[in-house]
Amino acid sequence: MKFAVSAWSKNGRARVGSLQLGSYPHLSIEIETPALLLTTRKGLPVFISPDLLPSLPSPDSHLLQFSPLHFMEGLSTKTISNIGGLHQMLGLQEYGLAAVPRDSIVCLPEHESSNKMGASFETPSGRRLIKPVEYMEMISSMKPNLYSTLADEVPAWVSEKRNKASVDRTVRWLDDCIKLSTTGGAVFGSIVGGSSVEERQRCAQEVARRNVSGYWIGGFGFGESMDERSAILNVVMDNLPEEKPRQICGLGLPEEVLQGVAAGIDLFDSTYIYHLTLGGFALTFPLDRIKSSSDSQPSDKGSDNTKINLKATVYRKDTSPVVDCCNCYTCLNHSKAYINHLLNVHEMLAQILLEMYVYALIHNTHHYLAFFSSIREAIRDGKFEQFRQKFIDSRRDHLFVTS
Amino acid sequence: MPVGTQGTIKGLTTSQLEEIGCQIILGNTYHLALRPTSELIDQLGGLHKFMNWPRALLTDSGGFQMVSLLHLADITEKGVTFQSPVDGKPMLLTPEESIQIQNRIGADIIMALDDVVKTTITGPRIEEAMYRTLRWIDRCIAAHKRPNEQNLFGIVQGGLDPVLRDICVKGLVDRNLPGYAIGGLAGGEDKDSFWRVVAQCTAALPEDKPRYVMGVGYPLDIVVCSALGADMYDCVYPTRTARFGTALIPEGVLKLKHQAMADDTRPVDPSCECMVCKNYTRAYIHCLVTKDAMGSQLLSYHNLYYMMKLSRDLHSSIIQGRFPDSPKAMFLNGSATRWRLLESIFLPAVLHSRHPKIGL
């Protein structure tokens, strides 16, 4: 793995970089950062079957994030090893795979059961305590391009003592993971510390001292406020070397992504668009916001200026695509009326939900990847702060108008 | 014909269906009439446009779902009375209305409303249903507003009674319809009776019109019915069985949920060329099935690919004059039991049918 920063925002921490992955025999991809890693379930992007993946923008969509814990139900590490690792097993030789112990959907950290031996997670197959040695066994068999180390993530409300213990454990497990590492995948050292600025600083300093290729910052989206976050992010960033990539977990909303980018984060996960899609929403905000004048009128179509609710009755007869000029698979092939029908029909039958999400998810992924592309362009043009402010203002305007 | 109940095949996109080689899919009139309603589909330019499907579509009459899904369906000379799933009020579906709805949906092939009875029933009800089906076909023909764009198929009824089937076939053939369906089968009757009815109907139906065996879709049934001269089939089996974690393979079926699959690094079907078999191991599919949406998406893809390949193989083997041999080769490719089973039901059926085209 190689990483290089190519541009900085004016007087800020936001940066554009490029991440090169090439450890797998056939793999050679270069992803521009800030980038979105696609959330997967058992290694495949949720709902989007592998033959539809090439319809997403390349190479932007070629970085996938997975949770090794997903494979604990049903597959042994030995079998995955026999198949030749995850790239082979998933038929995704041209994709970069990043392992993070948890996802933000079905495998969540369960701090009360974590102990000094390992981290505990709620998984679809029950609560599991994962020790560094077990985690590294999974990593060795799966051979991801990069992986973050085991972390003891705690919510913002735990005691100071518990928070301190989580930093101690996370740093100790980092050493264990490095020691046990047998694959060539790049190690991202995990940084925790809850909402305590001191603990965050201590953790960042400890991890920065280790031989790692990048950083994974956890413990967000656990009850801290958005205002607390900036201070925490800044103290962590101040203690990390500039030349290494930083990945974050728990920041998903557009505003949160912009906050993370402003602090100097390079890699984000796409849990947000997964949840958005499950709710029947499609992203519609204009992507050339920075150039266009701010004349966007709040619409009455179940919209909040950034997204629309495809289940809304108003789309029943709407034969136009989700976004008119969008060139994603969904917008090129299907109307809002058709997706509205699929969503409504399945709700009525209470069936296992499948294909109606495929279309919405493809569009949302496409749209969010384009959002990241706009962010990079804004940084390069030295206009990131204006871009961010404009985005936040337009949402706020909408709130004022509707309230 | 894969079945797309709601104007979509569960778990697959329309472009995947094209890729697999589906030429025609089936939409259920009953479901589409409830949602999004036939009026809306009509307003938006018909079902092809609504679901963006450039190839052929067939809709059923809607009568079967009423009988199978609703307890309180009552069939009279006027039509099928059923309890509305929306407000519980009694509603009536007449032959005229069924055709009107199907005219609005706009499929290439539409089906006449027939009087469906269980094949396992015996007695005068079978006879009544057959004659009623014949009376209703005239009402369907009279109500059909788009005969130049949509092909109305009549449905042969008559249970397992060869005399009744004969009367029905003759009656329908007299109406000179664009195609014919053999209905009232695949409802729990034994295979031997089933083959006989198919053989009798195909022998009596005109050669230059397509014959569609309704509700039939097990691979073996398709091979046998094709041998008997049938042309079209529908069945939810490939996609439904996929959702339960079962793959169709030349040897029969493969249950991916089975623990033995957990460390099996072979493809689902090593002889299959589909996207799933080219990319995935049984072990990986095992860890997906019945737990993750992707499991049924991938298996549905494989199963439909398998059925399409089977149909194409039947088609080309008939053209090349190798037909009775080709299924033998196909089924022998792993285990002989399948072929033996096929032979034991296939040969008597053909022999008893005295079909003029099958010289044995």
mmCIF file of C-alpha atoms in Angstrom, chain A residues 5 14 29 53 65 85 102 203 230 294 325 361 377 379 387:
data_model
loop_
_atom_site.group_PDB
_atom_site.id
_atom_site.type_symbol
_atom_site.label_atom_id
_atom_site.label_comp_id
_atom_site.label_asym_id
_atom_site.label_seq_id
_atom_site.Cartn_x
_atom_site.Cartn_y
_atom_site.Cartn_z
ATOM 1 C CA VAL A 5 -1.233 13.647 -0.049
ATOM 2 C CA ALA A 14 -8.836 18.875 4.629
ATOM 3 C CA ILE A 29 -5.831 0.197 -8.054
ATOM 4 C CA LEU A 53 -20.831 -3.790 -9.524
ATOM 5 C CA GLN A 65 -14.970 -2.627 3.648
ATOM 6 C CA GLY A 85 -8.510 -15.711 0.640
ATOM 7 C CA ARG A 102 -17.119 -4.379 13.366
ATOM 8 C CA CYS A 203 -4.088 6.813 22.361
ATOM 9 C CA SER A 230 -14.398 18.464 16.277
ATOM 10 C CA SER A 294 -28.251 28.904 -4.170
ATOM 11 C CA CYS A 325 -29.158 13.926 -15.340
ATOM 12 C CA LEU A 361 -28.891 1.382 -3.347
ATOM 13 C CA GLU A 377 -12.617 18.908 -6.397
ATOM 14 C CA ILE A 379 -10.342 20.904 -1.856
ATOM 15 C CA PHE A 387 -18.438 24.078 -0.295
#
